[in-house]
Short mmCIF file of C-alpha atoms and ligand atoms in Angstrom, two decimals:
data_model
loop_
_atom_site.label_atom_id
_atom_site.label_comp_id
_atom_site.label_asym_id
_atom_site.label_seq_id
_atom_site.Cartn_x
_atom_site.Cartn_y
_atom_site.Cartn_z
CA MET A 1 -18.92 35.64 -23.98
CA ALA A 2 -17.30 38.84 -22.76
CA PRO A 3 -18.89 42.23 -23.68
CA ASN A 4 -16.26 42.86 -26.38
CA GLY A 5 -17.35 39.67 -28.13
CA VAL A 6 -14.26 37.69 -27.15
CA TYR A 7 -14.38 34.40 -25.29
CA GLY A 8 -12.24 34.15 -22.17
CA VAL A 9 -9.58 31.50 -21.70
CA PRO A 10 -11.38 28.26 -20.67
CA VAL A 11 -10.40 26.46 -17.47
CA VAL A 12 -9.79 22.71 -17.06
CA ASP A 13 -9.44 20.77 -13.79
CA LEU A 14 -6.49 18.39 -14.13
CA SER A 15 -6.52 17.12 -10.53
CA PRO A 16 -7.20 13.54 -11.69
CA PHE A 17 -3.70 13.63 -13.24
CA THR A 18 -1.93 15.24 -10.27
CA SER A 19 -3.56 13.33 -7.46
CA GLY A 20 -3.98 9.80 -8.72
CA GLY A 21 -7.50 9.91 -10.16
CA ASP A 22 -8.97 6.69 -11.58
CA PHE A 23 -9.04 5.96 -15.30
CA GLU A 24 -12.55 7.32 -15.82
CA SER A 25 -11.87 10.67 -14.15
CA ARG A 26 -8.59 11.06 -16.07
CA ARG A 27 -10.38 10.26 -19.29
CA ARG A 28 -13.06 12.89 -18.63
CA ALA A 29 -10.42 15.51 -17.81
CA ALA A 30 -8.43 14.62 -20.95
CA ILE A 31 -11.53 15.00 -23.14
CA ASP A 32 -12.24 18.38 -21.53
CA LEU A 33 -8.63 19.43 -22.19
CA ALA A 34 -8.88 18.39 -25.86
CA GLU A 35 -12.14 20.28 -26.37
CA LYS A 36 -10.97 23.50 -24.74
CA GLY A 37 -7.27 23.38 -25.64
CA GLN A 38 -7.72 22.85 -29.35
CA ILE A 39 -9.66 26.13 -29.77
CA ASN A 40 -6.75 28.51 -29.15
CA GLY A 41 -3.97 26.34 -27.68
CA CYS A 42 -4.38 27.82 -24.23
CA VAL A 43 -6.27 26.87 -21.07
CA GLY A 44 -6.30 27.81 -17.42
CA ILE A 45 -5.53 24.78 -15.24
CA THR A 46 -6.79 24.10 -11.72
CA GLY A 47 -5.65 21.10 -9.70
CA HIS A 48 -2.11 21.61 -11.03
CA GLY A 49 -0.50 20.53 -7.77
CA VAL A 50 1.65 23.60 -6.99
CA THR A 51 0.59 25.02 -3.63
CA SER A 52 -0.11 28.72 -3.23
CA GLU A 53 2.45 28.85 -0.37
CA ARG A 54 5.15 27.59 -2.69
CA LEU A 55 4.16 30.09 -5.36
CA LYS A 56 4.27 32.92 -2.85
CA GLU A 57 7.82 31.89 -1.96
CA ALA A 58 8.78 31.74 -5.64
CA PHE A 59 7.44 35.24 -6.28
CA ALA A 60 9.24 36.58 -3.19
CA VAL A 61 12.52 35.08 -4.46
CA THR A 62 11.87 36.55 -7.91
CA LYS A 63 11.28 40.04 -6.50
CA LYS A 64 14.35 39.82 -4.30
CA LEU A 65 16.46 38.84 -7.31
CA PHE A 66 15.36 41.75 -9.47
CA ASP A 67 15.64 44.19 -6.54
CA LEU A 68 19.42 43.58 -6.59
CA PRO A 69 21.50 46.35 -8.18
CA TYR A 70 22.13 45.88 -11.91
CA GLU A 71 25.89 45.31 -11.32
CA GLU A 72 25.09 42.44 -8.95
CA LYS A 73 22.66 40.78 -11.36
CA MET A 74 25.28 41.12 -14.10
CA LYS A 75 27.49 38.75 -12.09
CA ALA A 76 25.46 36.01 -13.80
CA PRO A 77 25.23 37.43 -17.32
CA HIS A 78 23.42 35.62 -20.10
CA PRO A 79 26.15 35.00 -22.70
CA ASP A 80 26.07 36.86 -26.00
CA SER A 81 25.75 33.53 -27.81
CA THR A 82 22.57 31.47 -28.14
CA THR A 83 23.87 28.69 -25.88
CA PRO A 84 23.46 28.39 -23.01
CA HIS A 85 20.18 30.26 -22.77
CA ARG A 86 20.75 30.77 -19.05
CA GLY A 87 21.51 33.55 -16.58
CA TYR A 88 20.47 37.18 -16.38
CA SER A 89 19.30 39.34 -19.32
CA GLY A 90 18.82 43.06 -18.73
CA THR A 91 15.92 45.20 -19.91
CA GLY A 92 15.72 45.57 -23.68
CA ARG A 93 17.86 42.56 -24.54
CA GLU A 94 15.09 40.50 -26.11
CA LYS A 95 12.48 41.08 -28.78
CA GLY A 96 9.77 38.45 -28.29
CA ALA A 97 7.92 39.58 -31.41
CA ALA A 98 10.96 39.19 -33.69
CA LYS A 99 10.15 35.50 -34.04
CA THR A 100 6.61 36.44 -35.09
CA ALA A 101 8.13 38.86 -37.65
CA LEU A 102 10.11 35.94 -39.07
CA GLU A 103 6.91 33.93 -39.53
CA THR A 104 4.73 36.77 -40.90
CA THR A 105 4.35 37.31 -44.64
CA ASP A 106 2.50 40.66 -44.41
CA GLU A 107 5.29 43.26 -44.91
CA ALA A 108 3.75 46.07 -42.81
CA GLN A 109 3.08 43.70 -39.92
CA LYS A 110 6.55 42.20 -40.24
CA ASP A 111 8.05 45.65 -39.84
CA ALA A 112 5.92 46.50 -36.80
CA TYR A 113 6.78 43.17 -35.13
CA SER A 114 10.50 43.47 -35.75
CA LYS A 115 10.64 47.00 -34.29
CA THR A 116 9.01 46.11 -31.00
CA THR A 117 11.46 45.81 -28.12
CA ASP A 118 10.39 44.17 -24.88
CA TYR A 119 10.52 46.04 -21.63
CA LYS A 120 11.48 43.28 -19.22
CA GLU A 121 14.45 41.64 -17.49
CA SER A 122 14.76 37.90 -17.00
CA TYR A 123 16.77 35.10 -15.40
CA GLU A 124 16.82 31.62 -16.95
CA ILE A 125 17.45 28.44 -14.99
CA GLY A 126 17.66 24.81 -16.09
CA SER A 127 18.64 21.36 -14.92
CA GLU A 128 21.98 21.15 -13.11
CA GLU A 129 22.68 18.01 -15.16
CA ASN A 130 22.46 19.67 -18.56
CA SER A 131 26.02 20.26 -19.74
CA VAL A 132 25.07 22.07 -22.96
CA GLN A 133 22.49 24.41 -21.44
CA TYR A 134 24.51 24.79 -18.26
CA ASN A 135 23.36 27.12 -15.49
CA ILE A 136 24.91 30.50 -14.91
CA TRP A 137 24.68 31.30 -11.21
CA LEU A 138 25.16 34.42 -9.15
CA PRO A 139 27.94 33.98 -6.59
CA GLU A 140 26.23 32.48 -3.52
CA GLU A 141 27.01 35.54 -1.36
CA VAL A 142 25.11 37.84 -3.76
CA PHE A 143 21.85 35.98 -3.09
CA PRO A 144 22.24 33.20 -0.50
CA GLY A 145 19.81 30.32 -1.09
CA PHE A 146 18.78 31.42 -4.59
CA ARG A 147 20.40 28.45 -6.32
CA HIS A 148 18.99 25.96 -3.82
CA PHE A 149 15.44 27.30 -3.98
CA THR A 150 15.22 27.62 -7.74
CA THR A 151 16.70 24.21 -8.52
CA GLN A 152 14.21 22.56 -6.14
CA PHE A 153 11.34 24.57 -7.55
CA PHE A 154 12.43 23.59 -11.07
CA TRP A 155 11.89 19.87 -10.34
CA GLU A 156 8.63 20.49 -8.46
CA LEU A 157 7.28 22.20 -11.56
CA ASN A 158 8.45 19.27 -13.65
CA LYS A 159 6.05 17.03 -11.69
CA THR A 160 3.16 19.25 -12.74
CA ALA A 161 4.56 19.31 -16.28
CA ASN A 162 4.63 15.49 -16.41
CA ALA A 163 1.03 15.30 -15.22
CA ILE A 164 -0.03 17.75 -17.96
CA LEU A 165 1.97 15.82 -20.56
CA GLU A 166 0.07 12.66 -19.55
CA ALA A 167 -3.22 14.53 -19.94
CA LEU A 168 -2.18 15.78 -23.39
CA ILE A 169 -1.11 12.27 -24.45
CA MET A 170 -4.41 10.77 -23.29
CA SER A 171 -6.37 13.57 -24.96
CA LEU A 172 -4.98 12.53 -28.35
CA ASP A 173 -5.77 8.82 -28.02
CA LEU A 174 -2.22 7.91 -29.04
CA THR A 175 -0.90 4.37 -29.31
CA GLU A 176 1.22 3.08 -26.41
CA GLU A 177 4.31 3.25 -28.62
CA GLU A 178 3.65 6.89 -29.51
CA ALA A 179 2.97 7.77 -25.87
CA HIS A 180 6.22 6.11 -24.91
CA SER A 181 8.25 8.05 -27.48
CA ILE A 182 6.76 11.39 -26.38
CA ARG A 183 7.55 10.63 -22.72
CA ALA A 184 11.12 9.68 -23.71
CA LEU A 185 11.58 13.09 -25.40
CA HIS A 186 10.65 14.86 -22.16
CA THR A 187 13.05 13.95 -19.39
CA GLY A 188 12.79 17.40 -17.76
CA HIS A 189 16.51 18.09 -18.24
CA ASP A 190 15.86 20.48 -21.12
CA ASN A 191 13.07 22.42 -19.38
CA GLN A 192 13.60 26.06 -18.58
CA LEU A 193 12.45 28.02 -15.57
CA ARG A 194 12.29 31.73 -16.27
CA LEU A 195 11.92 34.48 -13.71
CA LEU A 196 10.58 37.68 -15.24
CA HIS A 197 10.26 41.26 -14.12
CA TYR A 198 8.49 43.91 -16.14
CA PRO A 199 9.57 47.19 -14.52
CA PRO A 200 7.07 50.00 -13.97
CA ILE A 201 6.71 52.10 -17.10
CA ALA A 202 6.45 55.89 -16.77
CA SER A 203 3.55 57.56 -18.56
CA GLU A 204 5.78 59.41 -21.04
CA MET A 205 7.24 56.07 -22.19
CA LEU A 206 3.76 54.71 -22.78
CA LYS A 207 3.42 57.07 -25.76
CA ASP A 208 6.15 55.11 -27.53
CA LYS A 209 4.26 52.53 -29.52
CA ASP A 210 7.36 50.45 -30.28
CA MET A 211 7.71 49.52 -26.62
CA SER A 212 5.77 46.56 -25.32
CA ARG A 213 6.00 44.46 -22.20
CA LEU A 214 6.43 41.36 -24.32
CA GLY A 215 5.64 41.35 -28.02
CA ALA A 216 3.21 38.83 -29.55
CA HIS A 217 4.86 35.44 -30.06
CA THR A 218 4.36 31.72 -29.84
CA ASP A 219 6.71 29.69 -27.62
CA TRP A 220 8.95 27.09 -29.20
CA SER A 221 8.49 24.79 -26.22
CA THR A 222 6.30 21.69 -26.13
CA PHE A 223 4.04 23.64 -23.78
CA THR A 224 4.51 26.38 -21.20
CA LEU A 225 3.13 26.96 -17.72
CA LEU A 226 2.59 30.62 -16.86
CA PHE A 227 2.44 31.73 -13.25
CA GLN A 228 1.79 35.45 -12.84
CA ASP A 229 1.19 38.00 -10.12
CA THR A 230 -2.08 39.90 -9.80
CA HIS A 231 -1.31 42.71 -12.26
CA GLY A 232 -2.60 41.15 -15.47
CA GLY A 233 -1.51 42.03 -18.99
CA LEU A 234 -1.04 38.48 -20.36
CA GLU A 235 -3.25 37.94 -23.41
CA PHE A 236 -3.87 35.08 -25.84
CA ILE A 237 -5.19 35.43 -29.35
CA ASP A 238 -8.67 34.20 -30.12
CA ARG A 239 -8.09 32.65 -33.54
CA LYS A 240 -11.73 33.04 -34.59
CA THR A 241 -12.02 36.80 -34.05
CA GLY A 242 -8.32 37.72 -34.27
CA GLU A 243 -8.73 39.65 -31.00
CA PHE A 244 -6.51 39.18 -27.98
CA MET A 245 -8.29 37.98 -24.82
CA PRO A 246 -7.00 38.52 -21.29
CA ALA A 247 -5.64 35.64 -19.22
CA THR A 248 -7.00 37.21 -16.07
CA PRO A 249 -4.97 36.34 -12.97
CA LYS A 250 -7.03 33.97 -10.80
CA GLU A 251 -6.06 32.32 -7.54
CA GLU A 252 -5.49 28.58 -8.10
CA VAL A 253 -5.25 28.93 -11.91
CA VAL A 254 -2.06 28.48 -13.91
CA TYR A 255 -2.30 29.25 -17.60
CA MET A 256 -0.88 26.67 -19.97
CA ASN A 257 -0.13 27.37 -23.58
CA ILE A 258 0.78 24.92 -26.30
CA GLY A 259 4.13 25.68 -27.95
CA ASP A 260 5.40 25.04 -31.47
CA MET A 261 6.70 21.55 -30.57
CA PHE A 262 3.35 20.13 -29.43
CA GLN A 263 1.60 21.77 -32.36
CA ARG A 264 3.90 19.65 -34.52
CA ILE A 265 3.65 16.49 -32.41
CA SER A 266 -0.16 16.74 -32.51
CA ASN A 267 -0.11 17.34 -36.30
CA GLY A 268 -1.81 20.69 -35.70
CA PHE A 269 -4.65 19.40 -33.50
CA TYR A 270 -3.42 21.75 -30.78
CA PRO A 271 -2.40 25.18 -32.11
CA SER A 272 0.64 26.94 -30.70
CA ALA A 273 -0.91 29.90 -28.86
CA LEU A 274 0.02 33.43 -29.93
CA HIS A 275 0.35 35.53 -26.79
CA ARG A 276 1.75 38.82 -25.53
CA VAL A 277 2.01 40.91 -22.40
CA THR A 278 0.45 44.33 -22.79
CA ILE A 279 1.10 47.57 -21.05
CA THR A 280 -2.02 47.87 -18.95
CA GLY A 281 -1.71 51.61 -18.21
CA LYS A 282 -1.50 52.62 -21.88
CA ALA A 283 -5.19 53.36 -22.45
CA SER A 284 -5.28 55.77 -19.52
CA ASN A 285 -1.73 57.05 -20.11
CA LYS A 286 -1.04 56.42 -16.43
CA ALA A 287 2.26 54.98 -15.21
CA THR A 288 1.94 51.23 -15.10
CA ALA A 289 2.95 49.06 -12.11
CA ALA A 290 5.77 46.50 -12.00
CA ARG A 291 4.75 42.97 -12.97
CA TYR A 292 6.39 39.64 -12.12
CA SER A 293 5.77 36.31 -13.80
CA ILE A 294 7.28 32.83 -13.79
CA PRO A 295 7.03 30.87 -17.02
CA TYR A 296 8.14 27.22 -17.04
CA PHE A 297 8.93 25.92 -20.52
CA VAL A 298 8.57 22.21 -21.07
CA VAL A 299 11.16 21.39 -23.69
CA PRO A 300 12.08 18.17 -25.55
CA LEU A 301 15.58 16.70 -25.80
CA ALA A 302 17.75 19.01 -27.89
CA ASP A 303 18.46 16.43 -30.60
CA GLY A 304 15.17 14.56 -30.30
CA VAL A 305 13.13 14.40 -33.49
CA ILE A 306 9.80 16.19 -33.26
CA GLU A 307 7.25 14.87 -35.72
CA PRO A 308 3.52 14.43 -36.11
CA GLN A 309 2.41 11.15 -34.56
CA PRO A 310 1.56 8.49 -37.18
CA SER A 311 -1.91 7.70 -35.79
CA LEU A 312 -2.87 11.39 -36.01
CA VAL A 313 -1.49 11.68 -39.54
CA ALA A 314 -3.53 8.61 -40.55
CA ALA A 315 -6.70 10.03 -38.98
CA HIS A 316 -6.16 13.47 -40.53
CA GLY A 317 -5.22 12.12 -43.96
CA LYS A 318 -2.10 14.27 -44.20
CA GLN A 319 1.10 15.11 -42.39
CA VAL A 320 1.02 18.85 -41.69
CA TYR A 321 4.63 19.26 -40.47
CA GLU A 322 8.00 17.88 -41.48
CA PRO A 323 10.18 16.29 -38.77
CA VAL A 324 12.57 18.72 -37.09
CA THR A 325 14.99 18.56 -34.18
CA PHE A 326 14.37 20.99 -31.35
CA ASN A 327 17.97 22.18 -31.69
CA THR A 328 17.66 23.26 -35.30
CA TYR A 329 14.31 24.89 -34.73
CA SER A 330 15.19 26.80 -31.57
CA ASP A 331 18.56 28.05 -32.91
CA LEU A 332 16.82 29.77 -35.75
CA MET A 333 14.20 31.32 -33.48
CA PHE A 334 16.63 32.32 -30.78
CA GLN A 335 18.81 34.29 -33.17
CA ALA A 336 15.81 36.43 -34.06
CA VAL A 337 14.76 37.09 -30.48
CA ASN A 338 18.09 37.79 -28.79
CA VAL A 339 19.14 41.18 -30.05
CA HIS A 340 21.93 42.57 -27.94
CA ASP A 341 23.14 42.89 -24.42
CA SER A 342 21.77 46.05 -22.90
CA LYS A 343 24.11 47.63 -20.41
CA GLU A 344 21.78 50.39 -19.35
O1 AKG W 401 5.02 37.13 -18.52
C1 AKG W 401 4.15 36.40 -18.99
O2 AKG W 401 3.05 36.25 -18.45
C2 AKG W 401 4.40 35.70 -20.31
C3 AKG W 401 5.83 35.35 -20.57
C4 AKG W 401 6.03 34.68 -21.89
O3 AKG W 401 5.15 34.57 -22.71
C5 AKG W 401 7.37 34.14 -22.24
O4 AKG W 401 8.32 34.36 -21.48
O5 AKG W 401 7.47 33.47 -23.29
FE1 FE2 W 402 5.68 33.13 -24.23
#
């Protein structure tokens, strides 16, 4: 336990799932994942199969993208509508905590959550074959090779995502039919690769308590992979103490958090992890450095029905969640989060 009484985020080795481990080693890893993942819905993963060279390249591409002048980045603007959730969003466009405000019943907390604006810019990329969530690209001459690199990287991350999905399926002891239906919901074509830049924040801005790097929220994905640079700031809630605990950047570790969809699929066995990105310089009132991160959201088919698996409902004695389609659920959430297009 850490000195402040908060447990850190536990780490699981999933190499048996990424490099063809035998049944026994996969089973052991799946049990480990269930034990650690069901505490707070978040784990660090080693053996995830993405090489550090490839990650270095991805972070270099991310930095190069956000280094472009604002006018250039705005040549691939995220539309003002909810669909497609693709392209570039400038600083201040999103309020991650607005979704949390929607779900909170405490009025004072609701107010605080809904006021918090994120201080970040992002670029969303998906499958080239998704005609509803279609990609919005920069003209090739603005950033040669960007489209090629990110679309390749997208499918590489999907391999890791599939391996983790297999581990999650095994960890729940599902029937073959249930396993099959969960796989069928996750073709990869609805996944979302997000490049994120949290600009440096000047010390005078740190006094403003309504500004956060990314307000506390759960993801509405099935689960999310979070690659980050060395600056830190990502935190997950420890449900027992109510305190946030740091997801300390570690070489070889990718953090994985359960999203609202797998919470539902697992009938609540795995909780959707509440997380945020804090302003690390705030305590000292010192200007805080830029931070880059690369979340990869594993998302089910838009019109696929997400429901607790029957064997889990039978074991638990009750069905905790009603069936919902991802479409209906995410539309509602997205309207809360996407506030306006910032032209600053
Ligand atoms: O930047 C991070 O580390 C977290 C990003 C995140 O939680 C999100 O985009 O939903
Ligand atoms: Fe998130």
